Structures are given as structure tokens and as C-alpha cells.
Short mmCIF file of C-alpha atoms in Angstrom, two decimals:
data_model
loop_
_atom_site.label_atom_id
_atom_site.label_comp_id
_atom_site.label_asym_id
_atom_site.label_seq_id
_atom_site.Cartn_x
_atom_site.Cartn_y
_atom_site.Cartn_z
CA MET A 1 -14.15 4.83 -10.39
CA PRO A 2 -11.60 7.53 -9.59
CA GLY A 3 -10.99 10.25 -12.11
CA PRO A 4 -7.93 10.36 -14.38
CA ARG A 5 -4.66 10.56 -12.50
CA TRP A 6 -1.64 12.44 -13.75
CA SER A 7 2.00 11.81 -13.18
CA ARG A 8 4.48 14.36 -11.98
CA GLY A 9 5.43 15.15 -15.57
CA GLY A 10 1.81 15.86 -16.58
CA ARG A 11 1.27 12.64 -18.50
CA THR A 12 -0.41 9.45 -17.45
CA LEU A 13 1.47 6.18 -17.35
CA SER A 14 -0.40 4.88 -20.40
CA ALA A 15 0.34 8.09 -22.33
CA ARG A 16 4.04 7.89 -21.49
CA LEU A 17 4.17 4.25 -22.52
CA LEU A 18 2.36 5.05 -25.78
CA VAL A 19 4.71 7.93 -26.57
CA GLY A 20 7.68 5.74 -25.72
CA HIS A 21 6.46 2.93 -27.99
CA ILE A 22 5.84 5.37 -30.85
CA GLY A 23 9.28 6.93 -30.35
CA VAL A 24 10.96 3.53 -30.42
CA LEU A 25 9.03 2.54 -33.56
CA LEU A 26 9.89 5.80 -35.32
CA LEU A 27 13.54 5.60 -34.34
CA ALA A 28 13.80 1.97 -35.43
CA GLY A 29 11.96 2.79 -38.68
CA LEU A 30 14.20 5.76 -39.48
CA ILE A 31 17.37 3.80 -38.74
CA GLY A 32 16.13 0.90 -40.84
CA PHE A 33 15.10 3.29 -43.65
CA PHE A 34 18.51 4.97 -43.62
CA LEU A 35 20.42 1.69 -43.64
CA TRP A 36 18.24 0.23 -46.38
CA ALA A 37 18.50 3.42 -48.46
CA ARG A 38 22.25 3.37 -48.11
CA ALA A 39 22.48 -0.27 -49.11
CA ALA A 40 20.02 0.26 -51.98
CA ARG A 41 21.99 3.26 -53.22
CA GLY A 42 25.22 1.30 -53.14
CA GLU A 43 23.57 -1.56 -55.03
CA LEU A 44 22.16 0.85 -57.62
CA ASP A 45 25.59 2.44 -58.05
CA ASP A 46 27.10 -0.99 -58.67
CA GLN A 47 24.39 -1.86 -61.18
CA TYR A 48 24.79 1.40 -63.10
CA GLU A 49 28.58 1.13 -63.02
CA GLN A 50 28.30 -2.34 -64.58
CA ARG A 51 25.87 -0.94 -67.14
CA ALA A 52 28.19 1.99 -67.94
CA LEU A 53 31.16 -0.39 -68.35
CA ALA A 54 29.18 -2.60 -70.71
CA ILE A 55 28.30 0.44 -72.83
CA ALA A 56 31.95 1.58 -72.81
CA GLU A 57 33.14 -1.89 -73.90
CA ALA A 58 30.58 -2.02 -76.69
CA ALA A 59 31.67 1.38 -77.96
CA ALA A 60 35.38 0.52 -77.66
CA SER A 61 34.86 -2.57 -79.82
CA SER A 62 33.18 -0.51 -82.60
CA PRO A 63 35.30 -0.70 -85.83
CA GLN A 64 34.44 2.90 -86.71
CA ILE A 65 35.74 4.23 -83.40
CA ARG A 66 38.87 2.07 -83.55
CA SER A 67 39.56 3.20 -87.09
CA ALA A 68 38.98 6.87 -86.25
CA LEU A 69 41.37 6.71 -83.31
CA ALA A 70 43.97 4.81 -85.35
CA THR A 71 43.86 7.35 -88.24
CA GLY A 72 43.37 10.41 -86.05
CA GLN A 73 40.13 11.44 -87.79
CA PRO A 74 37.44 12.33 -85.16
CA ALA A 75 34.80 13.58 -87.56
CA ALA A 76 32.52 10.51 -87.47
CA VAL A 77 33.08 9.65 -83.81
CA GLN A 78 30.73 12.30 -82.28
CA SER A 79 27.63 11.19 -84.15
CA LEU A 80 28.39 7.52 -83.54
CA ALA A 81 28.91 8.13 -79.79
CA GLN A 82 25.62 10.02 -79.57
CA ASP A 83 23.80 7.17 -81.33
CA ILE A 84 25.28 4.67 -78.87
CA ALA A 85 24.26 6.84 -75.90
CA ARG A 86 20.70 7.21 -77.16
CA SER A 87 20.29 3.53 -77.93
CA THR A 88 21.72 2.35 -74.59
CA GLY A 89 20.26 5.07 -72.36
CA ALA A 90 23.66 6.33 -71.28
CA SER A 91 23.99 9.91 -70.20
CA TYR A 92 27.22 10.30 -72.15
CA VAL A 93 29.78 8.39 -74.22
CA VAL A 94 33.18 10.12 -74.44
CA VAL A 95 35.87 8.82 -76.77
CA MET A 96 39.48 10.04 -76.34
CA ASP A 97 42.88 9.11 -77.65
CA ARG A 98 45.96 8.10 -75.66
CA ASN A 99 46.68 11.71 -74.85
CA GLY A 100 43.22 12.36 -73.42
CA VAL A 101 42.04 14.47 -76.35
CA ARG A 102 38.26 14.17 -76.69
CA TYR A 103 36.84 12.81 -79.96
CA SER A 104 33.25 13.00 -78.65
CA HIS A 105 31.43 14.69 -75.79
CA PRO A 106 27.84 15.70 -74.91
CA THR A 107 29.14 19.27 -74.92
CA PRO A 108 30.48 19.84 -78.47
CA GLU A 109 32.68 22.76 -77.35
CA LEU A 110 34.84 20.34 -75.36
CA ILE A 111 35.65 18.13 -78.40
CA GLY A 112 39.33 18.42 -79.26
CA ARG A 113 40.23 19.47 -75.74
CA PRO A 114 42.13 17.18 -73.41
CA VAL A 115 40.55 15.86 -70.19
CA GLU A 116 41.86 17.01 -66.82
CA GLU A 117 42.37 13.52 -65.35
CA PRO A 118 44.80 10.95 -66.71
CA VAL A 119 43.72 8.27 -69.18
CA VAL A 120 43.44 5.24 -66.89
CA ALA A 121 42.61 2.63 -69.54
CA LEU A 122 46.13 2.78 -70.99
CA ASP A 123 46.87 -0.18 -68.72
CA GLY A 124 44.60 -2.28 -70.97
CA ARG A 125 41.94 -3.02 -68.26
CA GLN A 126 38.39 -1.91 -67.60
CA HIS A 127 37.64 0.58 -64.83
CA MET A 128 34.43 1.41 -62.96
CA GLY A 129 33.53 3.96 -60.34
CA ILE A 130 31.80 7.18 -59.52
CA ASP A 131 33.00 10.04 -61.70
CA LEU A 132 32.77 13.68 -60.63
CA GLY A 133 33.29 15.11 -64.11
CA SER A 134 32.08 18.19 -65.96
CA LEU A 135 28.54 16.71 -66.18
CA GLY A 136 28.35 16.15 -62.44
CA ARG A 137 28.31 12.94 -60.37
CA SER A 138 27.77 9.82 -62.49
CA ALA A 139 28.26 6.07 -62.53
CA ASN A 140 31.16 5.60 -64.92
CA GLY A 141 32.76 2.77 -66.86
CA LYS A 142 35.98 3.03 -68.87
CA ALA A 143 37.23 0.57 -71.48
CA PRO A 144 40.47 0.66 -73.55
CA VAL A 145 40.41 0.92 -77.36
CA PHE A 146 42.90 -1.40 -78.99
CA GLY A 147 44.58 -0.63 -82.30
CA PRO A 148 45.41 -3.06 -85.14
CA GLY A 149 48.61 -4.16 -83.43
CA GLY A 150 46.89 -4.78 -80.08
CA SER A 151 48.21 -1.65 -78.45
CA VAL A 152 45.97 0.73 -76.52
CA ILE A 153 45.22 3.71 -78.76
CA GLY A 154 42.47 5.34 -76.71
CA GLU A 155 39.70 5.09 -74.13
CA VAL A 156 35.91 5.12 -74.12
CA SER A 157 34.21 6.55 -71.03
CA ALA A 158 30.47 5.95 -70.59
CA GLY A 159 28.30 7.02 -67.70
CA VAL A 160 24.89 7.52 -66.20
CA VAL A 161 24.46 10.79 -64.30
CA GLU A 162 23.14 11.08 -60.73
CA THR A 163 19.64 12.25 -61.68
CA GLU A 164 18.72 8.95 -63.30
CA ILE A 165 20.13 6.90 -60.42
CA ALA A 166 18.37 9.12 -57.91
CA SER A 167 15.08 8.74 -59.79
CA LYS A 168 15.37 4.95 -59.68
CA ALA A 169 16.34 5.01 -56.00
CA GLY A 170 13.45 7.36 -55.23
CA ASP A 171 10.97 4.88 -56.72
CA GLU A 172 12.30 2.08 -54.53
CA LEU A 173 12.52 4.26 -51.42
CA THR A 174 8.91 5.37 -51.88
CA SER A 175 7.79 1.74 -51.71
CA LEU A 176 9.93 1.24 -48.61
CA ALA A 177 8.54 4.38 -47.00
CA ILE A 178 4.97 3.15 -47.56
CA TYR A 179 5.86 -0.21 -46.02
CA LEU A 180 7.49 1.46 -43.00
CA ALA A 181 4.51 3.78 -42.55
CA VAL A 182 2.14 0.80 -42.51
CA ALA A 183 4.41 -1.04 -40.06
CA ILE A 184 4.58 1.99 -37.77
CA ALA A 185 0.81 2.42 -37.92
CA VAL A 186 0.31 -1.22 -36.96
CA GLY A 187 2.87 -0.84 -34.17
CA VAL A 188 1.12 2.27 -32.85
CA GLY A 189 -2.21 0.40 -32.85
CA ALA A 190 -0.67 -2.53 -30.99
CA ALA A 191 1.00 -0.18 -28.51
CA THR A 192 -2.33 1.57 -27.91
CA LEU A 193 -4.05 -1.76 -27.17
CA LEU A 194 -1.22 -2.80 -24.84
CA THR A 195 -1.33 0.48 -22.92
CA ARG A 196 -5.10 0.21 -22.54
CA GLN A 197 -4.74 -3.34 -21.24
CA LEU A 198 -2.04 -2.20 -18.83
CA LYS A 199 -4.26 0.67 -17.70
CA ARG A 200 -7.09 -1.75 -16.96
CA GLN A 201 -4.79 -4.06 -15.04
CA THR A 202 -3.36 -1.22 -12.94
CA PHE A 203 -6.81 0.40 -12.49
CA GLY A 204 -5.52 3.65 -13.93
CA LEU A 205 -2.89 4.11 -11.21
CA GLU A 206 0.45 5.72 -11.96
CA LEU A 207 3.84 4.27 -11.08
CA ASP A 208 4.44 6.59 -8.13
CA GLU A 209 0.91 5.89 -6.86
CA ILE A 210 1.44 2.13 -7.19
CA ALA A 211 4.72 2.40 -5.27
CA ALA A 212 3.05 4.52 -2.57
CA LEU A 213 0.13 2.09 -2.29
CA LEU A 214 2.55 -0.83 -1.95
CA GLN A 215 4.43 0.92 0.84
CA GLU A 216 1.19 1.83 2.61
CA ARG A 217 -0.14 -1.70 2.21
CA GLU A 218 2.98 -3.28 3.65
CA ALA A 219 3.03 -0.85 6.58
CA THR A 220 -0.68 -1.31 7.25
CA LEU A 221 -1.09 -5.04 6.79
CA HIS A 222 1.97 -6.05 8.76
CA GLY A 223 1.37 -3.48 11.48
CA ILE A 224 -2.20 -4.31 12.48
CA ARG A 225 -3.07 -6.97 15.02
CA GLU A 226 -5.85 -8.50 12.94
CA GLY A 227 -5.10 -11.22 10.46
CA VAL A 228 -5.77 -10.34 6.83
CA VAL A 229 -5.90 -13.01 4.12
CA ALA A 230 -6.56 -12.38 0.42
CA ILE A 231 -7.74 -15.33 -1.69
CA ASP A 232 -7.68 -15.08 -5.49
CA PRO A 233 -10.59 -16.34 -7.66
CA ARG A 234 -8.88 -19.74 -8.01
CA GLY A 235 -8.76 -20.32 -4.26
CA ARG A 236 -5.06 -19.58 -3.75
CA PHE A 237 -3.34 -17.46 -1.10
CA SER A 238 -2.42 -14.12 -2.68
CA LEU A 239 -1.73 -12.14 0.50
CA VAL A 240 -1.24 -13.12 4.15
CA ASN A 241 -0.01 -10.65 6.75
CA ASP A 242 2.16 -11.55 9.75
CA GLN A 243 -0.74 -11.89 12.20
CA ALA A 244 -2.63 -14.18 9.80
CA HIS A 245 0.47 -16.38 9.43
CA HIS A 246 0.54 -16.64 13.24
CA LEU A 247 -3.16 -17.50 13.52
CA LEU A 248 -3.31 -19.92 10.58
CA GLY A 249 0.06 -21.57 11.12
CA THR A 250 1.12 -20.78 7.54
CA THR A 251 4.46 -19.50 6.23
CA PRO A 252 5.39 -16.96 3.53
CA GLY A 253 6.24 -19.90 1.28
CA ASP A 254 2.53 -20.82 1.17
CA LEU A 255 1.71 -17.74 -0.92
CA GLY A 256 0.45 -18.81 -4.33
CA ARG A 257 -0.60 -22.24 -3.06
CA ALA A 258 -4.20 -23.44 -2.95
CA VAL A 259 -5.94 -23.11 0.41
CA ALA A 260 -7.06 -26.75 0.17
CA ASP A 261 -3.39 -27.83 -0.07
CA VAL A 262 -2.34 -25.87 3.02
CA LEU A 263 -5.18 -26.08 5.55
CA PRO A 264 -6.93 -29.27 6.70
CA ASP A 265 -10.59 -29.87 6.04
CA GLY A 266 -12.78 -27.94 8.46
CA ASP A 267 -14.72 -24.78 9.17
CA LEU A 268 -11.75 -22.49 8.61
CA ARG A 269 -10.95 -23.88 5.16
CA GLU A 270 -14.61 -23.70 4.16
CA LEU A 271 -14.72 -20.08 5.30
CA LEU A 272 -11.64 -19.11 3.28
CA THR A 273 -12.73 -20.86 0.08
CA GLY A 274 -16.48 -20.31 0.32
CA GLY A 275 -18.51 -17.98 -1.86
CA GLY A 276 -20.54 -15.00 -0.79
CA GLU A 277 -19.90 -12.97 2.32
CA ALA A 278 -19.74 -13.85 6.02
CA THR A 279 -19.74 -11.58 9.05
CA ASP A 280 -18.29 -12.37 12.48
CA GLN A 281 -18.31 -16.14 12.02
CA LEU A 282 -16.68 -18.06 14.84
CA VAL A 283 -14.12 -20.74 14.00
CA LEU A 284 -11.70 -22.73 16.14
CA ARG A 285 -8.12 -23.21 15.07
CA ASP A 286 -5.63 -25.11 17.23
CA GLY A 287 -7.35 -24.10 20.44
CA ARG A 288 -7.82 -20.48 19.40
CA PHE A 289 -11.18 -18.71 19.12
CA LEU A 290 -11.15 -16.77 15.83
CA VAL A 291 -13.85 -14.38 14.66
CA ALA A 292 -13.69 -14.26 10.86
CA SER A 293 -15.39 -12.08 8.26
CA ARG A 294 -15.25 -12.65 4.50
CA MET A 295 -15.91 -10.05 1.82
CA ARG A 296 -15.98 -10.59 -1.93
CA VAL A 297 -13.90 -8.13 -3.95
CA THR A 298 -14.94 -6.99 -7.45
CA HIS A 299 -13.74 -4.15 -9.62
CA GLY A 300 -15.10 -3.14 -12.99
CA GLY A 301 -17.25 -6.24 -13.09
CA ARG A 302 -14.25 -8.53 -12.52
CA ASP A 303 -14.11 -11.01 -9.63
CA LEU A 304 -10.85 -10.42 -7.77
CA GLY A 305 -11.44 -13.06 -5.10
CA SER A 306 -12.14 -12.40 -1.42
CA VAL A 307 -10.57 -10.83 1.65
CA VAL A 308 -10.90 -12.53 5.04
CA THR A 309 -10.15 -10.80 8.33
CA LEU A 310 -9.34 -12.83 11.44
CA ARG A 311 -9.60 -11.57 15.01
CA ASP A 312 -8.12 -13.57 17.85
CA ARG A 313 -10.73 -13.73 20.63
CA THR A 314 -8.94 -16.43 22.61
CA GLU A 315 -7.99 -14.27 25.58
CA LEU A 316 -11.33 -12.45 25.64
CA GLU A 317 -13.37 -15.64 25.39
CA GLY A 318 -11.16 -17.26 28.01
CA ALA A 319 -11.79 -14.33 30.34
CA LEU A 320 -15.53 -14.46 29.63
CA ARG A 321 -15.64 -18.19 30.23
CA GLU A 322 -13.77 -17.72 33.51
CA LEU A 323 -16.31 -15.03 34.37
CA ASP A 324 -19.10 -17.50 33.59
CA GLU A 325 -17.45 -20.02 35.87
CA VAL A 326 -17.22 -17.41 38.62
CA ARG A 327 -20.87 -16.53 38.07
CA SER A 328 -21.79 -20.21 38.19
CA LEU A 329 -19.84 -20.56 41.42
CA THR A 330 -21.52 -17.44 42.76
CA ASP A 331 -24.93 -18.82 41.83
CA ALA A 332 -24.06 -22.07 43.54
CA LEU A 333 -22.90 -20.24 46.66
CA ARG A 334 -26.01 -18.08 46.61
CA ALA A 335 -28.18 -21.17 46.33
CA GLN A 336 -26.32 -22.78 49.19
CA GLN A 337 -26.65 -19.58 51.19
CA HIS A 338 -30.41 -19.62 50.66
CA GLU A 339 -30.62 -23.22 51.71
CA PHE A 340 -28.34 -22.59 54.69
CA SER A 341 -30.39 -19.54 55.73
CA ASN A 342 -33.62 -21.50 55.55
CA ARG A 343 -32.13 -24.34 57.57
CA MET A 344 -30.70 -21.94 60.13
CA HIS A 345 -34.15 -20.38 60.52
CA VAL A 346 -35.57 -23.81 61.17
CA MET A 347 -32.80 -24.57 63.67
CA SER A 348 -33.32 -21.20 65.36
CA GLY A 349 -37.06 -21.81 65.67
CA LEU A 350 -36.58 -25.27 67.12
CA LEU A 351 -34.09 -23.96 69.66
CA GLU A 352 -36.38 -21.08 70.65
CA MET A 353 -39.15 -23.61 71.11
CA ARG A 354 -36.70 -25.61 73.28
CA ARG A 355 -37.18 -28.69 71.16
CA TYR A 356 -33.58 -29.68 71.48
CA HIS A 357 -33.92 -33.29 70.47
CA GLU A 358 -35.72 -32.32 67.25
CA ALA A 359 -33.04 -29.70 66.51
CA ILE A 360 -30.32 -32.28 66.94
CA GLY A 361 -32.17 -34.70 64.66
CA TYR A 362 -32.74 -32.00 62.03
CA ALA A 363 -29.03 -31.07 62.07
CA THR A 364 -28.07 -34.73 61.66
CA GLU A 365 -30.50 -35.05 58.75
CA ILE A 366 -29.04 -31.95 57.05
CA GLU A 367 -25.52 -33.18 57.49
CA GLY A 368 -26.37 -36.53 55.95
CA ALA A 369 -28.22 -35.03 52.98
CA THR A 370 -25.43 -32.57 52.28
CA SER A 371 -22.58 -35.03 52.41
CA GLY A 372 -24.50 -37.89 50.89
CA LEU A 373 -24.50 -36.56 47.31
CA ALA A 374 -20.76 -35.89 47.21
CA ALA A 375 -20.01 -39.18 48.94
CA GLU A 376 -22.17 -41.07 46.46
CA LEU A 377 -20.38 -39.49 43.50
CA GLU A 378 -16.94 -40.00 45.04
CA SER A 379 -17.70 -43.69 45.48
CA THR A 380 -17.94 -44.19 41.70
CA ILE A 381 -15.90 -41.29 40.23
CA GLU A 382 -12.28 -41.30 41.29
CA ASN A 383 -11.47 -37.69 40.46
CA PRO A 384 -12.34 -34.77 42.75
CA ARG A 385 -12.47 -32.25 39.87
CA VAL A 386 -15.22 -34.10 38.05
CA VAL A 387 -17.12 -34.67 41.31
CA ALA A 388 -16.80 -30.99 42.28
CA LEU A 389 -18.11 -29.96 38.85
CA LEU A 390 -21.15 -32.24 39.08
CA VAL A 391 -21.99 -31.12 42.64
CA ALA A 392 -21.74 -27.45 41.64
CA LYS A 393 -23.87 -27.97 38.52
CA MET A 394 -26.54 -29.82 40.54
CA THR A 395 -26.66 -26.95 43.01
CA VAL A 396 -27.06 -24.41 40.17
CA ALA A 397 -29.73 -26.57 38.53
CA ARG A 398 -31.65 -26.82 41.79
CA GLU A 399 -31.51 -23.05 42.22
CA ARG A 400 -32.92 -22.57 38.70
CA GLY A 401 -35.69 -25.08 39.28
CA VAL A 402 -34.19 -27.87 37.19
CA ALA A 403 -34.13 -31.45 38.39
CA MET A 404 -30.67 -32.79 37.63
CA ALA A 405 -29.72 -36.41 38.12
CA VAL A 406 -26.33 -38.06 37.76
CA ASP A 407 -26.04 -41.77 37.04
CA THR A 408 -22.67 -43.47 37.18
CA ALA A 409 -23.28 -46.84 35.55
CA SER A 410 -19.72 -47.95 36.22
CA ARG A 411 -16.61 -46.89 38.00
CA VAL A 412 -14.89 -43.89 36.35
CA VAL A 413 -11.16 -43.52 36.86
CA LEU A 414 -9.43 -40.40 35.46
CA ASP A 415 -6.17 -38.69 36.24
CA ASP A 416 -6.09 -34.92 36.60
CA VAL A 417 -4.83 -34.30 33.04
CA ALA A 418 -7.57 -36.38 31.41
CA ALA A 419 -10.11 -34.92 33.82
CA ASP A 420 -9.46 -31.41 32.42
CA ALA A 421 -10.89 -32.41 29.03
CA VAL A 422 -13.80 -34.30 30.64
CA VAL A 423 -14.61 -31.31 32.86
CA SER A 424 -14.72 -29.00 29.80
CA ILE A 425 -16.92 -31.42 27.87
CA LEU A 426 -19.30 -32.05 30.80
CA GLY A 427 -19.45 -28.40 31.80
CA ASN A 428 -20.42 -27.20 28.32
CA LEU A 429 -23.01 -29.94 27.74
CA ILE A 430 -24.63 -29.48 31.20
CA ASP A 431 -24.71 -25.68 30.88
CA ASN A 432 -26.37 -25.94 27.48
CA ALA A 433 -28.89 -28.46 28.83
CA ILE A 434 -29.79 -26.29 31.84
CA ASP A 435 -30.17 -23.23 29.59
CA ALA A 436 -32.32 -25.23 27.17
CA VAL A 437 -34.83 -26.47 29.78
CA THR A 438 -35.04 -23.28 31.82
CA GLY A 439 -38.25 -21.49 30.84
CA SER A 440 -38.90 -23.82 27.88
CA VAL A 441 -41.20 -26.41 29.45
CA THR A 442 -44.89 -26.11 30.22
CA SER A 443 -46.38 -25.91 33.66
CA LYS A 444 -47.23 -29.63 33.46
CA GLU A 445 -43.65 -30.65 32.75
CA VAL A 446 -40.73 -30.70 35.15
CA PRO A 447 -37.49 -29.33 33.61
CA ALA A 448 -34.97 -32.06 34.00
CA VAL A 449 -31.40 -32.87 32.98
CA SER A 450 -29.83 -36.29 33.37
CA VAL A 451 -26.15 -37.12 33.14
CA ARG A 452 -24.76 -40.62 32.76
CA LEU A 453 -21.11 -41.71 32.81
CA ALA A 454 -19.95 -45.21 31.92
CA GLN A 455 -16.38 -46.32 31.51
CA GLY A 456 -15.36 -49.59 29.94
CA SER A 457 -12.02 -51.09 29.18
CA ARG A 458 -11.66 -49.12 25.97
CA GLU A 459 -13.78 -45.99 26.14
CA LEU A 460 -15.60 -43.52 28.34
CA VAL A 461 -19.22 -42.73 27.38
CA ILE A 462 -20.93 -39.53 28.54
CA ASP A 463 -24.68 -39.03 27.99
CA VAL A 464 -26.39 -35.68 28.66
CA VAL A 465 -30.17 -35.65 28.12
CA ASP A 466 -32.62 -32.78 28.73
CA THR A 467 -36.36 -32.21 28.38
CA GLY A 468 -35.99 -28.98 26.43
CA PRO A 469 -37.18 -28.17 22.89
CA GLY A 470 -34.35 -30.24 21.41
CA ILE A 471 -32.43 -29.90 18.15
CA PRO A 472 -34.35 -28.89 14.98
CA ALA A 473 -34.54 -31.57 12.32
CA GLY A 474 -31.66 -31.45 9.86
CA MET A 475 -29.47 -29.32 12.13
CA GLY A 476 -27.56 -32.12 13.80
CA GLY A 477 -24.49 -31.54 11.65
CA SER A 478 -24.51 -27.75 12.06
CA ILE A 479 -24.75 -27.31 15.81
CA PHE A 480 -21.05 -28.04 16.29
CA THR A 481 -20.11 -25.23 13.91
CA GLY A 482 -18.67 -22.19 15.63
CA GLY A 483 -21.28 -19.47 16.04
CA TRP A 484 -24.38 -21.74 15.99
CA SER A 485 -26.59 -21.10 18.98
CA THR A 486 -30.26 -20.86 19.90
CA LYS A 487 -29.50 -18.14 22.45
CA THR A 488 -29.51 -14.43 21.72
CA ALA A 489 -26.04 -12.97 21.25
CA ALA A 490 -24.93 -10.98 24.26
CA GLU A 491 -23.22 -7.62 23.97
CA GLY A 492 -19.54 -8.16 23.17
CA ARG A 493 -19.88 -11.93 23.52
CA ALA A 494 -19.76 -14.56 20.81
CA ARG A 495 -22.27 -17.39 21.01
CA GLY A 496 -21.98 -20.98 19.85
CA ILE A 497 -18.56 -21.66 21.34
CA GLY A 498 -19.42 -24.44 23.77
CA LEU A 499 -20.45 -27.16 21.34
CA ALA A 500 -17.68 -26.23 18.91
CA LEU A 501 -15.18 -26.58 21.75
CA VAL A 502 -16.71 -29.92 22.72
CA ARG A 503 -16.28 -31.25 19.21
CA GLN A 504 -12.70 -30.02 19.01
CA LEU A 505 -11.79 -31.64 22.34
CA VAL A 506 -13.45 -34.90 21.35
CA ASP A 507 -11.71 -34.89 17.96
CA GLN A 508 -8.36 -34.31 19.63
CA LEU A 509 -9.05 -37.24 21.96
CA GLY A 510 -9.92 -39.43 18.98
CA GLY A 511 -13.56 -39.82 20.03
CA ALA A 512 -16.97 -39.08 18.53
CA VAL A 513 -20.05 -37.01 19.34
CA GLU A 514 -23.62 -38.09 18.54
CA VAL A 515 -26.71 -35.92 18.86
CA ARG A 516 -30.38 -36.84 18.75
CA GLU A 517 -32.64 -34.48 16.83
CA GLY A 518 -36.18 -33.63 17.83
CA LYS A 519 -37.71 -32.76 21.20
CA GLY A 520 -35.47 -33.45 24.16
CA ALA A 521 -31.83 -33.20 23.11
CA ARG A 522 -29.46 -36.04 23.81
CA PHE A 523 -25.69 -35.79 23.41
CA ARG A 524 -23.51 -38.88 23.58
CA VAL A 525 -19.75 -38.47 23.75
CA SER A 526 -17.52 -41.51 23.27
CA ILE A 527 -13.82 -41.05 23.88
CA PRO A 528 -11.08 -43.65 24.17
CA CYS A 529 -9.67 -44.11 27.61
CA VAL A 530 -7.04 -41.39 27.87
CA PRO A 531 -3.59 -42.68 28.84
CA ALA A 532 -2.16 -41.20 32.00
CA GLY A 533 -0.36 -37.94 31.34
CA ALA A 534 -1.89 -37.39 27.88
CA ARG A 535 -2.99 -33.79 27.25
CA PRO A 536 -5.48 -32.92 24.51
#
């Protein structure tokens, strides 16, 4: 695991997210606390104003206070107002006449002195509000005092000072503060868990590093000539670069889709969706030779899927196969040269011995043997390409000490287009058979390969049988998989292509391939008669 990474500002992404979450929670909490405190304070002011008005109305309806104001005798009003204030919990109860002269006051020195503000209750209605009087800020209620005739003869002002309201508000705000603190603590815990989860999902990378990795990935993946495919744990395409789209025949719209829904059943789909790892496995895809490698990807104990790389070996394998054909032709020419040299030595000896009639007879015999094989094949196979292939393979087999026989059980008629597929199928099967019997038989056995072609009204049947070690039991279904071979891999050369190509050609022609397991391999290819001009 890489060590801790730091952002340009000195903080990791998770730390910045955590600080941001905490800042948002604190800001939201403070704003909510302020708004709630303001609303609670306004509600408390309303409640205490209503309470002060009720106290003022009760005092204004007192007979003693009404009588004192009517007669102008304030002596008993102070003690009565103080009793009312103590019994109701009011901070003060002030009684005054129409002219604003105080009959009672918490400060005795102010009794008999007029108030600074006008007497508002002279209109005969109750009044509430916040009073900024001599005792400080208070919730105040004012009620008129009516005389015997129903006229307003004075006013009672009752109030609760700020300290009591603030004490009540403080109790409620303390409960709110505790609630907000708990909510913020829970939010911080949740934010910490979220940032840790995000850190795990981003593997500890910072935003600028993620952006740089994305740019590097895009430049790298779409710039290389190898195909790169990433498959998630559920078997879906998660990444496909341009070269892989070209090789697989997929489109960018296939990202996120299951591999089984995009690719047909076959070796390539099994490779992409299989478990474990695979190295340099050969697969065929639409006539292309692909070398694929699969690697499982895990991080922190988590399965992230697999990455498959695809290398297009079509041109290289085509060049190597052409080189093999040239080598086969060279071997055939070398074998013919040896035979021709030997025959020329015989002819030269006969001529030196002046046995001219025997020389002429020997030349006639050579000419008949040489042309007889090709003439025999041409009499039953009406395609020079197939005949030329069989003659060349028989010459190579003879040079390598292998007895090769060709049996044409019926007339075979192929046009040049259909013959191309037949030549590829025959060439691969015969080459494999010759390789299998060369050096694999005992001194008592003669290495032999037999080829049989039979064409009916509906299908062409090709049989290739050899006397080699054969196909191991249980491997009949695996030998047509790309990369399967009994031969040692050559330097820079993939093995196991021939039989895979045979199966692909036969499948494209709508035919079938059968193989016999055990000693002495036998391959039977059955393909429908190819219409003229059809190209597999």
C-alpha cells in the first residue's frame, strides 16, 4: 500500500471532506440555534406581556385602588401594589392617576412624581409591549382604572423585568444547545465514517492524483496497439480501449454490459469470463489470431475483476505460415532434386556403359512414374490447387520417410474459391499427421499417412489417418482449442493454430469435425458442398 498522500493545501481529501462536513454542521447548527432562540425569545416576550397585562387588569379592578384614585388618597395603594406584585410574581406594579402621578412604585422615592411618558390607557383599552422604563427592559401590560361613572381615572402598569425572562430563555436554550451538540456529534461521526468509506473506495488517492491518473490512463490505453479489456467481478465490460474494440468487434455502448450478452459462445468468451490467470493463450476471432493473457486484480483483499490483454498476431502468423509453405516447397524441391540427381547418375552410368536401349527404357519409366501420380489425382479431383497440394505433400512425406497414400473414393469437383478452404483444411491435417508419425514409430512399424476424399450430392468428406501416437483419451474436445499442441513451442512462434483454424473453417462452412482418440489419430471432416463463389 502506498503511504499517505497529501494535497496541495497540505490536507488529504478525506480530511478536507471531514472539515467541510463539520463546518457545514456547525454553521447549520448555529443558524438554527440563532433562529430558534430568536423565535423562543419572541414567544417568551408575548407570554410575559400577556401575564403582565393580566396582573395589570387584576390590579385595576381592585376596589381599594379604584377608590384611592377616585378620592385622591394614595396612602394605601403602595402596600396593596406590593402585595399584588409579590403574589403574582410581577417585578413591579405601578398605579398612577390620569395625570401620570405615581401612587405606587418599587422605588418609593418616585411615588408622587409624574411619569415621563404619556398615560396611554386613557383611551380605555389595554396595552402590551416592551417597556424601557426606570427599572430597565421589561415585558409590560397597562390597564385603565375606571371610576364610579365609568370614566378613566387612572392606569395600572405591571411588568416583568428582563432578568426573569432571560433566565427562563436560558433554561430553554440550554436544552436546545445540548440537543444541537448531540446532533453535531452524530453528524461528525457519520461524516467520519463516510470519509473513511470514500478513502477506501479511492484507495487513498487525492482529487488531483485521480484526475492525473485518469488522463494518463486515457492516453495510455487508447494509444497502445494492444487491446486491453477490464472485466468487473460480475462479468461485465468495465473498460475497453480502441484496439480491443477493433479486435473484439465491440462498441463503446457495450460498456457495462455482460460479456455473455455481447460475445458469442466460444474460446474468447470463456477466456474473458473465466477465473484464475492465463498467459499467452491463443484464440481465433473472425479470422484473426489473438494471443490473450488474463490477470486477476485484487486490492486490499477485494476482488476487482480481471484485466485481459489481446495481441493481434494475424500478420505475424500469416507470415510464419507462408514461411512454412515456402519451407515445405523447398523441402519438396530438395527431395525432387535428390531423386533427379540419383536418376541422372543412373542415366549417366548407362550412357557411359553405352547401354542406350536401357537408358531410353529407364527414362521412359521415370517419365511414367513421375506423371502417373499427378495424372491419377487429376482424373478424380477436378481442381489443380488441391492436386498440387497433395503431390507436394506426398513428396515431402517421401523425403521424411513417411508412406503417404491418397484415395479418392469418388469424383471431387471444387471451384477455386471452395478449394481455398479445402486446401487449408487438408494442408493443416496432413502436416500434423506427418509431424506426428515422424520419429514416433518403432523400427518394426512403417510411418504412414492416408488421405481419403469422397464427395456425395450433399457433402464432402475428408479422412486423414496416421500411425502416430494418436490423441490422448479425454482430449478430443480440447485439441481444437487455440494453443493446444503436442509439439514444443518454437521461439517467437505460437503452437496449436492449425487445428483451431481447421475447426473455424469447418464451422464457417457449416460442417463438422470428428476425431478418434487413442493410438493412430483419425480426423474426419464433413462439410456441405460449397456453392460456387461462396467464400468462408
